[in-house]
Coordinates of C-alpha atoms in Angstrom, one line a residue:
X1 CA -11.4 41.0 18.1
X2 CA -14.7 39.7 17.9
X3 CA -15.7 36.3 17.7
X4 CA -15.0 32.9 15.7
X5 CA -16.9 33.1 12.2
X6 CA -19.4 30.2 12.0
X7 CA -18.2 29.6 8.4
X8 CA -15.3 27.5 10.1
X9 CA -18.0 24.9 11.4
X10 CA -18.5 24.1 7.7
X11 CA -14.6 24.2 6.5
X12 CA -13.1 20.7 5.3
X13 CA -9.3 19.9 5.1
X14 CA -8.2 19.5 1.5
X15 CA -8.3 16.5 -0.3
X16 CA -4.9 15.3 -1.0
X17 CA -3.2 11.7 -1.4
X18 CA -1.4 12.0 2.5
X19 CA -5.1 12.9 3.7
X20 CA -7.0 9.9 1.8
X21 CA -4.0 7.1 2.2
X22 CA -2.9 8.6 5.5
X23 CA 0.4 8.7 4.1
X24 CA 3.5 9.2 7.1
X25 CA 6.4 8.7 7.9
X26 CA 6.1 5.0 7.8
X27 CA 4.6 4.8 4.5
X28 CA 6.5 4.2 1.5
X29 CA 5.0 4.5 -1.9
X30 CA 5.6 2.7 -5.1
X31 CA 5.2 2.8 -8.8
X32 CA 3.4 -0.6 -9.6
X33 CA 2.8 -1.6 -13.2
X34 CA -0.9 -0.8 -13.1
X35 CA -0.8 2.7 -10.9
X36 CA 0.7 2.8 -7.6
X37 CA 0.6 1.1 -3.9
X38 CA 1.1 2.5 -0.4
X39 CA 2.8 0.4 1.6
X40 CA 3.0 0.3 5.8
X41 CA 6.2 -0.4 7.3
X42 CA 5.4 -0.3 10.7
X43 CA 2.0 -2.4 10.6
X44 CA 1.9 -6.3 12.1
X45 CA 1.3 -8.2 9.2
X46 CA -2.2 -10.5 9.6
X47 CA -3.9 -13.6 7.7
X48 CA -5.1 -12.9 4.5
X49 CA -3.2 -9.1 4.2
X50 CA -1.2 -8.3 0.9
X51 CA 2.6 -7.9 1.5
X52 CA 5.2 -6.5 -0.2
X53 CA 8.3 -9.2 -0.3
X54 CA 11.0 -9.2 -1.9
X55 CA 12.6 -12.3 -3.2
X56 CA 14.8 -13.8 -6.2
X57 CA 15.7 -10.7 -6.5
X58 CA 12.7 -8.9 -7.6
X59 CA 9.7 -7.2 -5.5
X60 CA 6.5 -9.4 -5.7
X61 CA 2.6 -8.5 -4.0
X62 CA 2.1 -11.9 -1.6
X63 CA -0.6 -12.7 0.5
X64 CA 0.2 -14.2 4.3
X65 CA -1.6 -17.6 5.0
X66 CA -0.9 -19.2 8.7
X67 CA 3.0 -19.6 8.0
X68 CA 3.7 -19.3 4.8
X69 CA 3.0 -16.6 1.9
X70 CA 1.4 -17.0 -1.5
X71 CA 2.4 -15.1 -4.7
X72 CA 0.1 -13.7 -7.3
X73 CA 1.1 -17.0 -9.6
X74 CA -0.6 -19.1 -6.7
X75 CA 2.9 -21.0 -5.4
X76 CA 3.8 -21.4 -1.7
X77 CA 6.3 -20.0 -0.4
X78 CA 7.1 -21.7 3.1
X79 CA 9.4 -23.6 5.4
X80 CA 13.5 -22.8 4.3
X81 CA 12.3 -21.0 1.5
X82 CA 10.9 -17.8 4.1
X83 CA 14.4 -17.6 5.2
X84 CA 15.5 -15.5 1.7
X85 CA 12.1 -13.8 2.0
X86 CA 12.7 -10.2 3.1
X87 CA 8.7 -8.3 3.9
X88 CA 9.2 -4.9 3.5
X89 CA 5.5 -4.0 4.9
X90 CA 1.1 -4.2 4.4
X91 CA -0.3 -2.6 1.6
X92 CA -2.7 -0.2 2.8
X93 CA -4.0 1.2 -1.0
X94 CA -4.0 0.6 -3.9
X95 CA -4.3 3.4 -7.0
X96 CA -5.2 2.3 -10.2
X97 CA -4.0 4.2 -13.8
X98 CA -7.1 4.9 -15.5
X99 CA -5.2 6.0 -18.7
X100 CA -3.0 4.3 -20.6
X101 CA 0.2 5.3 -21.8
X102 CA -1.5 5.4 -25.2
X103 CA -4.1 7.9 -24.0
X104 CA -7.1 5.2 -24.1
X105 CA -9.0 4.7 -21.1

C-alpha cells in the first residue's frame, strides 16, 4: 500500500458558502433587499446583536438593547409592545449584492 502522500499536508477544504458562514442545520438563509443574511436559530440572543423579528406583519433587522429592541428607523420597541414580537434568531452574516439588477456595480 505504501504510505500517506505528503501532498495531503498541504490540501485545503473547498471554499463554499456552508464552509465560510458555517451554515447548519440551524441556520436559515434569506433574500434581503441588498444581498442576503444568515440567520442562527439556535444562538442566545446578546446586547447589541442584530435580530431577525418579525412584527406588524412584516420581517424587520432589530438590534437588542437591555430589554427592549430597536429597529433600523431608530424606534423602541419595549414593554406590551414585545408581546406581538416574535425573534426568529442572530444574524451571523451578512452578503452584500455587488451588482445591480441593472448590471452596474
Amino acid at each position: 500500500m505504501g504510505f500517506p502522500s505528503p501532498a495531503n499536508d498541504y490540501t485545503e477544504p473547498v471554499l463554499t458558502i456552508e464552509y465560510l458562514c458555517g451554515i447548519n442545520i440551524d441556520s436559515i438563509v434569506i433574500e434581503t433587499s441588498s444581498g442576503y443574511a444568515v440567520i442562527e436559530k439556535g444562538m442566545t440572543p446578546r446586547q447589541g446583536d442584530t435580530l431577525l423579528a418579525t412584527f406588524d406583519g412584516r420581517n424587520h433587522f432589530v438590534k437588542r438593547a437591555g430589554a427592549s429592541l430597536i429597529t433600523e428607523d431608530g424606534e423602541a420597541i419595549e414593554g406590551e409592545a414585545l408581546d406581538d414580537v416574535i425573534v426568529h434568531g442572530v444574524v451571523t452574516f451578512t452578503i452584500n449584492q455587488v451588482i445591480n439588477d441593472d448590471g452596474a456595480v
